[in-house]
């Protein structure tokens, strides 16, 4: 093992030397690799933000139109905007480089320009410009979201959205961040809470079993998402609360029925989307029907999607519309959104109200459709509202461009310059 480790270290050193040699010769990809290596302190190289800038600047100045060039221009723009690495700040140069990067489709640059125009930072405030850039990012995110399994891709796990205030405190010290008040403040505290629910679930407490299923399904900043673990908890719940034919057992306590609805709906969704298991359309249909019979909003909405698309059943727009309406009445944000889309042509005001209610809960697709409606409407007020919704989608639907995981990782390792760039 020692010899293998030594061989790996030698290979890394040789690769590093090759990258530096190619970068010095003006090879754009090597310049980007060298810049990242120095900025982020990769491969055991000491972090050096100023030396990294020289490589990024070289790559940005080279001719070409590849994606690396656009990212190089974005990185140089960040340096000029922040003064990172001792580079003299220049708003004019920052704007010029960022604009060129955005024109080449660099999402981070589009986000930066959108924010500048929305707030009037170094540019004349322009709602139209802010909307154009946020719209571009939002549309890319929604296209990716809808290309996923039925009901869209899952949101980024909470681990990628950890806030520094959760660790170091808010404006007034440790544990004063808003989210810290609503969550475990340490891994030890989190582990204690999880252990409590594990013990309760083992004793047959279905509410704790549902809590554990939800925890593993969505993930937590102290625990990675695990569909396999979530599925195991859900299957235990359904085995306890339902017969093998997915019929609700008799004699359940009143407080167990809502848990049964949640478990059936969750199992149906996971089987439909192939989360933690292979896709099972027949099983999904059976369990979603069980959840829908108990009034579970997510089950009703998912069942509506199956009827809308003809997944495992004959396609029926009327049946889908009825299920979406029932899901909306149950307070499910996805149901509100789908209900709005099905009645938009015939009941535009009712549809708009439904979209607004869904958006108020943070539903990304509701925000997107509201933004599209407002972008087409005249007037400054409509533009501002469109910007707000497009920005929400761009920031939350960040599957393609989220820097938060890397930023927090750099912060925890003490690489503050790299962390600042990504944040």
Coordinates of C-alpha atoms in Angstrom, one line a residue:
X1 CA 0.0 0.0 0.0
X2 CA 2.8 2.4 0.8
X3 CA 4.4 1.8 -2.5
X4 CA 1.1 2.3 -4.3
X5 CA 0.5 5.6 -2.5
X6 CA 4.0 6.8 -3.4
X7 CA 3.3 5.9 -7.1
X8 CA 0.0 7.8 -7.0
X9 CA 1.7 10.9 -5.5
X10 CA 4.4 10.7 -8.2
X11 CA 1.7 10.5 -10.9
X12 CA 0.0 13.5 -9.5
X13 CA 3.2 15.5 -9.4
X14 CA 3.9 14.6 -13.0
X15 CA 0.4 15.6 -14.1
X16 CA 0.7 18.9 -12.2
X17 CA 4.0 19.6 -14.0
X18 CA 2.5 18.8 -17.4
X19 CA -0.5 21.1 -16.7
X20 CA 1.9 23.9 -15.7
X21 CA 4.0 23.4 -18.8
X22 CA 1.1 23.4 -21.1
X23 CA -0.4 26.5 -19.4
X24 CA 2.8 28.3 -19.8
X25 CA 2.7 27.5 -23.5
X26 CA -0.7 29.1 -23.8
X27 CA -2.9 26.0 -23.9
X28 CA -6.4 27.3 -22.8
X29 CA -7.6 24.1 -21.2
X30 CA -4.4 23.8 -19.3
X31 CA -4.6 27.4 -18.2
X32 CA -8.0 26.8 -16.8
X33 CA -6.9 23.6 -15.1
X34 CA -3.9 25.4 -13.6
X35 CA -6.1 28.3 -12.4
X36 CA -8.5 25.9 -10.7
X37 CA -5.6 24.0 -9.2
X38 CA -4.2 27.1 -7.6
X39 CA -7.5 28.8 -6.6
X40 CA -9.0 25.7 -5.0
X41 CA -5.7 24.2 -3.7
X42 CA -6.3 20.9 -5.6
X43 CA -4.0 17.9 -5.7
X44 CA -2.0 19.1 -2.7
X45 CA -1.0 22.3 -4.3
X46 CA -0.9 25.4 -2.0
X47 CA -3.8 27.7 -2.8
X48 CA -2.7 30.9 -4.4
X49 CA -5.5 33.1 -5.7
X50 CA -3.2 35.7 -7.3
X51 CA -1.3 33.1 -9.4
X52 CA -4.6 31.5 -10.4
X53 CA -5.7 34.9 -11.8
X54 CA -2.8 35.0 -14.2
X55 CA -3.9 31.7 -15.7
X56 CA -7.5 32.7 -15.9
X57 CA -6.6 36.0 -17.5
X58 CA -4.4 34.1 -20.1
X59 CA -7.3 31.8 -21.0
X60 CA -9.7 34.7 -21.2
X61 CA -7.4 36.6 -23.5
X62 CA -6.9 33.7 -25.9
X63 CA -8.9 33.5 -29.1
X64 CA -11.6 30.9 -29.3
X65 CA -15.3 30.4 -28.4
X66 CA -15.3 27.2 -26.4
X67 CA -17.0 26.9 -23.0
X68 CA -13.7 27.1 -21.2
X69 CA -13.2 30.6 -22.7
X70 CA -16.5 31.8 -21.3
X71 CA -15.8 30.5 -17.9
X72 CA -12.3 32.1 -17.9
X73 CA -13.9 35.4 -18.7
X74 CA -16.4 34.9 -15.9
X75 CA -13.6 34.1 -13.4
X76 CA -11.6 37.2 -14.5
X77 CA -14.8 39.3 -14.0
X78 CA -15.1 37.9 -10.5
X79 CA -11.6 39.0 -9.7
X80 CA -12.1 42.5 -11.0
X81 CA -15.4 42.8 -9.2
X82 CA -14.1 41.6 -5.8
X83 CA -10.4 42.5 -5.7
X84 CA -9.7 38.8 -5.0
X85 CA -6.1 37.9 -4.7
X86 CA -5.1 41.6 -4.5
X87 CA -6.2 42.3 -8.0
X88 CA -7.2 46.0 -8.4
X89 CA -10.9 46.3 -8.5
X90 CA -12.4 47.7 -11.7
X91 CA -16.2 47.8 -12.2
X92 CA -15.8 48.5 -15.9
X93 CA -13.5 45.5 -16.5
X94 CA -15.7 43.3 -14.3
X95 CA -18.8 44.2 -16.3
X96 CA -17.0 43.7 -19.6
X97 CA -15.7 40.3 -18.8
X98 CA -19.0 39.1 -17.2
X99 CA -21.0 40.4 -20.1
X100 CA -18.8 38.4 -22.6
X101 CA -19.1 35.3 -20.4
X102 CA -22.9 35.6 -20.3
X103 CA -23.1 36.0 -24.0
X104 CA -21.3 32.7 -24.3
X105 CA -23.9 31.0 -22.1
X106 CA -22.1 30.8 -18.8
X107 CA -24.9 30.5 -16.3
X108 CA -23.1 32.0 -13.4
X109 CA -22.3 35.1 -15.5
X110 CA -26.0 35.4 -16.5
X111 CA -26.9 35.2 -12.8
X112 CA -24.4 37.9 -11.9
X113 CA -25.5 40.2 -14.7
X114 CA -29.2 39.7 -13.8
X115 CA -28.5 40.7 -10.2
X116 CA -26.4 43.7 -11.3
X117 CA -29.2 45.1 -13.5
X118 CA -31.9 44.3 -10.9
X119 CA -30.1 46.2 -8.2
X120 CA -28.3 48.8 -10.3
X121 CA -24.8 47.7 -9.2
X122 CA -22.3 49.3 -11.5
X123 CA -24.9 49.7 -14.2
X124 CA -28.0 51.6 -14.7
X125 CA -30.9 49.7 -13.2
X126 CA -32.9 47.9 -15.9
X127 CA -35.8 45.6 -15.1
X128 CA -35.8 44.4 -18.8
X129 CA -32.2 43.4 -18.7
X130 CA -32.5 41.7 -15.4
X131 CA -35.6 39.8 -16.6
X132 CA -33.8 38.7 -19.8
X133 CA -30.9 37.1 -17.9
X134 CA -33.0 35.5 -15.2
X135 CA -35.4 34.2 -17.8
X136 CA -32.6 32.5 -19.7
X137 CA -31.3 30.7 -16.6
X138 CA -34.8 29.8 -15.4
X139 CA -35.8 28.3 -18.8
X140 CA -32.7 26.1 -18.8
X141 CA -33.4 25.0 -15.3
X142 CA -37.1 24.2 -16.0
X143 CA -36.2 22.3 -19.2
X144 CA -33.8 20.1 -17.1
X145 CA -36.4 19.7 -14.4
X146 CA -39.1 18.5 -16.8
X147 CA -36.7 16.1 -18.5
X148 CA -36.5 14.1 -15.3
X149 CA -38.9 11.4 -14.0
X150 CA -42.7 12.0 -13.8
X151 CA -43.3 15.1 -11.6
X152 CA -39.9 16.5 -12.3
X153 CA -36.4 16.2 -10.8
X154 CA -35.9 16.2 -7.1
X155 CA -34.7 19.4 -5.5
X156 CA -31.0 19.6 -4.5
X157 CA -30.4 17.9 -1.2
X158 CA -30.3 20.2 1.9
X159 CA -26.6 19.5 2.4
X160 CA -25.9 21.7 -0.6
X161 CA -27.8 24.6 0.9
X162 CA -26.1 24.8 4.3
X163 CA -25.8 28.4 5.4
X164 CA -22.7 29.7 7.2
X165 CA -25.0 31.2 9.9
X166 CA -26.2 27.7 10.8
X167 CA -22.6 26.9 11.8
X168 CA -21.2 30.2 13.0
X169 CA -24.3 32.2 13.8
X170 CA -26.3 35.0 12.3
X171 CA -25.7 38.7 12.7
X172 CA -25.6 38.5 16.4
X173 CA -23.6 35.3 17.1
X174 CA -23.9 31.6 17.2
X175 CA -27.3 29.9 16.7
X176 CA -29.0 33.2 15.8
X177 CA -29.5 32.4 12.1
X178 CA -33.2 31.9 11.2
X179 CA -32.8 28.4 10.0
X180 CA -30.7 27.4 13.1
X181 CA -33.7 28.1 15.2
X182 CA -35.7 25.5 13.3
X183 CA -33.1 22.8 13.0
X184 CA -30.5 20.8 14.9
X185 CA -27.5 23.0 15.7
X186 CA -24.9 20.2 15.6
X187 CA -24.4 16.7 14.4
X188 CA -24.6 15.4 17.9
X189 CA -28.0 17.1 18.5
X190 CA -29.2 15.8 15.1
X191 CA -28.1 12.2 15.9
X192 CA -29.9 12.4 19.3
X193 CA -33.2 13.4 17.5
X194 CA -32.8 10.7 14.9
X195 CA -32.0 8.0 17.6
X196 CA -35.2 9.1 19.4
X197 CA -37.3 8.5 16.3
X198 CA -35.5 5.2 15.5
X199 CA -36.4 3.9 19.0
X200 CA -40.0 5.0 18.8
X201 CA -40.4 3.5 15.3
X202 CA -39.0 0.2 16.6
X203 CA -41.7 0.2 19.2
X204 CA -44.4 0.6 16.6
X205 CA -44.8 4.4 16.5
X206 CA -45.9 5.1 12.9
X207 CA -45.5 8.9 13.2
X208 CA -41.8 8.4 14.0
X209 CA -41.5 5.9 11.1
X210 CA -43.0 8.5 8.8
X211 CA -40.5 11.1 10.1
X212 CA -37.6 8.8 9.3
X213 CA -39.0 8.0 5.9
X214 CA -39.3 11.8 5.1
X215 CA -35.8 12.5 6.5
X216 CA -34.1 9.9 4.3
X217 CA -36.2 10.9 1.3
X218 CA -35.4 14.6 1.4
X219 CA -32.1 14.4 3.1
X220 CA -30.7 16.8 5.7
X221 CA -27.5 18.9 6.0
X222 CA -26.2 16.3 8.5
X223 CA -27.4 13.2 6.6
X224 CA -27.3 12.5 2.8
X225 CA -30.5 11.7 1.0
X226 CA -31.1 7.9 0.7
X227 CA -34.0 6.7 -1.3
X228 CA -33.1 3.1 -0.3
X229 CA -33.4 3.9 3.4
X230 CA -36.6 5.9 2.8
X231 CA -38.2 3.1 0.9
X232 CA -37.4 0.6 3.7
X233 CA -39.2 2.8 6.2
X234 CA -42.1 3.3 3.9
X235 CA -42.5 -0.4 3.2
X236 CA -42.5 -1.1 6.9
X237 CA -45.3 1.5 7.4
X238 CA -47.4 0.1 4.5
X239 CA -47.0 -3.4 5.8
X240 CA -48.3 -2.4 9.2
X241 CA -51.1 -0.1 8.0
X242 CA -52.4 -1.9 4.9
X243 CA -53.2 -5.4 3.7
X244 CA -51.2 -7.0 0.9
X245 CA -54.0 -5.8 -1.4
X246 CA -53.2 -2.2 -0.4
X247 CA -56.4 -2.0 1.6
X248 CA -56.4 0.0 4.8
X249 CA -56.4 -2.3 7.9
X250 CA -59.4 -2.1 10.2
X251 CA -59.0 -1.0 13.8
X252 CA -56.4 1.7 13.2
X253 CA -56.2 4.6 15.7
X254 CA -57.4 7.9 14.3
X255 CA -53.9 9.4 14.3
X256 CA -52.7 6.4 12.2
X257 CA -54.9 7.1 9.2
X258 CA -53.1 10.3 8.0
X259 CA -49.8 8.4 8.3
X260 CA -51.2 5.6 6.2
X261 CA -52.2 8.1 3.5
X262 CA -48.7 9.6 3.6
X263 CA -47.0 6.2 3.4
X264 CA -49.2 5.0 0.5
X265 CA -48.7 8.2 -1.4
X266 CA -44.9 8.1 -0.8
X267 CA -44.6 4.5 -1.8
X268 CA -46.6 5.1 -5.0
X269 CA -44.4 8.1 -5.9
X270 CA -41.2 6.2 -5.3
X271 CA -42.4 3.3 -7.5
X272 CA -43.5 5.7 -10.2
X273 CA -40.2 7.6 -10.2
X274 CA -37.9 4.7 -9.6
X275 CA -36.5 6.1 -6.4
X276 CA -34.6 3.4 -4.4
X277 CA -36.0 0.7 -6.6
X278 CA -36.9 -0.1 -10.2
X279 CA -39.8 1.7 -11.8
X280 CA -43.0 -0.3 -11.1
X281 CA -46.0 1.4 -12.9
X282 CA -48.5 -1.2 -11.7
X283 CA -47.3 -0.9 -8.1
X284 CA -47.3 2.9 -8.3
X285 CA -50.9 2.9 -9.6
X286 CA -52.1 0.6 -6.8
X287 CA -50.5 2.6 -4.0
X288 CA -51.3 6.0 -5.4
X289 CA -54.9 4.9 -5.6
X290 CA -54.7 3.8 -1.9
X291 CA -53.3 7.2 -1.0
X292 CA -55.8 9.1 -3.1
X293 CA -58.7 7.2 -1.5
X294 CA -57.5 8.7 1.8
X295 CA -57.3 12.2 0.3
X296 CA -53.5 12.5 0.1
X297 CA -52.7 15.5 -2.1
X298 CA -49.4 14.2 -3.5
X299 CA -51.1 10.9 -4.4
X300 CA -54.0 12.6 -6.1
X301 CA -51.6 14.8 -8.1
X302 CA -49.3 12.0 -9.2
X303 CA -52.3 9.9 -10.2
X304 CA -53.5 12.9 -12.2
X305 CA -50.1 12.9 -14.1
X306 CA -50.5 9.2 -14.8
X307 CA -53.9 9.8 -16.4
X308 CA -52.7 12.9 -18.2
X309 CA -49.8 11.1 -19.8
X310 CA -51.3 7.6 -20.1
X311 CA -48.8 6.0 -17.7
X312 CA -50.1 2.6 -16.9
X313 CA -53.7 3.7 -17.6
X314 CA -55.6 5.0 -20.7
X315 CA -54.9 8.7 -21.1
X316 CA -57.8 10.8 -20.0
X317 CA -57.6 14.6 -19.8
X318 CA -61.0 14.8 -18.0
X319 CA -59.9 12.3 -15.4
X320 CA -56.6 14.0 -14.9
X321 CA -58.3 17.4 -14.5
X322 CA -60.6 16.0 -11.8
X323 CA -57.7 14.5 -9.9
X324 CA -55.7 17.8 -10.2
X325 CA -58.7 19.7 -8.8
X326 CA -59.0 17.3 -5.9
X327 CA -55.2 17.6 -5.2
X328 CA -55.5 21.4 -5.3
X329 CA -58.5 21.2 -2.9
X330 CA -56.3 19.1 -0.6
X331 CA -53.8 22.0 -0.5
X332 CA -51.1 20.3 -2.6
X333 CA -48.9 22.8 -4.4
X334 CA -48.3 20.6 -7.4
X335 CA -52.0 19.9 -7.7
X336 CA -52.7 23.6 -7.6
X337 CA -50.2 24.2 -10.4
X338 CA -51.5 21.4 -12.6
X339 CA -55.1 22.4 -11.9
X340 CA -54.3 26.0 -13.0
X341 CA -52.7 24.8 -16.2
X342 CA -55.7 22.6 -17.1
X343 CA -58.2 25.5 -16.6
X344 CA -56.1 28.4 -17.8
X345 CA -57.8 28.7 -21.2
X346 CA -61.4 28.6 -19.8
X347 CA -61.0 30.1 -16.3
X348 CA -57.9 32.4 -16.5
X349 CA -58.6 34.3 -13.2
X350 CA -59.2 31.1 -11.2
X351 CA -56.0 29.6 -12.8
X352 CA -54.0 32.7 -11.8
X353 CA -55.2 32.6 -8.2
X354 CA -54.3 28.9 -8.1
X355 CA -50.8 29.5 -9.4
X356 CA -50.3 32.3 -6.8
X357 CA -51.3 30.0 -4.0
X358 CA -48.9 27.3 -5.3
X359 CA -46.1 29.9 -5.7
X360 CA -46.7 31.1 -2.1
X361 CA -45.6 27.6 -1.0
X362 CA -42.4 27.7 -3.0
X363 CA -43.5 25.5 -5.9
X364 CA -40.9 26.0 -8.6
X365 CA -43.2 25.3 -11.6
X366 CA -45.9 27.7 -10.3
X367 CA -43.3 30.4 -10.0
X368 CA -42.1 29.7 -13.6
X369 CA -45.6 29.9 -15.1
X370 CA -46.3 33.1 -13.2
X371 CA -43.1 34.5 -14.5
X372 CA -43.9 33.6 -18.1
X373 CA -47.4 35.2 -17.7
X374 CA -46.0 38.4 -16.2
X375 CA -43.1 38.7 -18.7
X376 CA -45.7 38.9 -21.5
X377 CA -47.7 41.6 -19.7
X378 CA -46.9 45.3 -20.2
X379 CA -45.8 47.7 -17.5
X380 CA -43.1 48.1 -14.9
X381 CA -45.0 46.4 -12.2
X382 CA -45.4 43.2 -14.3
X383 CA -41.7 43.3 -15.1
X384 CA -40.7 43.5 -11.4
X385 CA -43.0 40.6 -10.6
X386 CA -41.6 38.5 -13.5
X387 CA -38.0 39.2 -12.3
X388 CA -38.9 38.0 -8.8
X389 CA -40.4 34.7 -10.0
X390 CA -37.7 34.1 -12.6
X391 CA -35.0 34.8 -10.0
X392 CA -36.7 32.3 -7.6
X393 CA -36.7 29.6 -10.3
X394 CA -33.1 30.4 -11.3
X395 CA -31.8 30.2 -7.7
X396 CA -33.8 27.2 -6.6
X397 CA -33.7 25.2 -9.8
X398 CA -29.9 25.2 -9.9
X399 CA -29.3 21.6 -10.9
X400 CA -27.1 22.7 -13.7
X401 CA -25.1 25.4 -12.0
X402 CA -25.2 25.3 -8.2
X403 CA -21.9 26.3 -6.7
X404 CA -23.1 25.9 -3.1
X405 CA -21.8 22.4 -2.4
X406 CA -18.3 23.3 -3.6
X407 CA -18.4 26.7 -1.8
X408 CA -19.3 25.1 1.6
X409 CA -16.7 22.4 1.1
X410 CA -14.0 25.1 0.5
X411 CA -15.2 27.1 3.5
X412 CA -14.9 24.0 5.8
X413 CA -11.4 23.4 4.5
X414 CA -10.4 27.0 5.2
X415 CA -10.0 28.0 1.6
X416 CA -11.8 31.2 1.9
X417 CA -10.9 32.8 -1.4
X418 CA -12.2 29.8 -3.4
X419 CA -15.3 29.7 -1.1
X420 CA -15.9 33.4 -1.7
X421 CA -15.8 32.9 -5.5
X422 CA -18.4 30.2 -5.5
X423 CA -20.7 31.9 -2.9

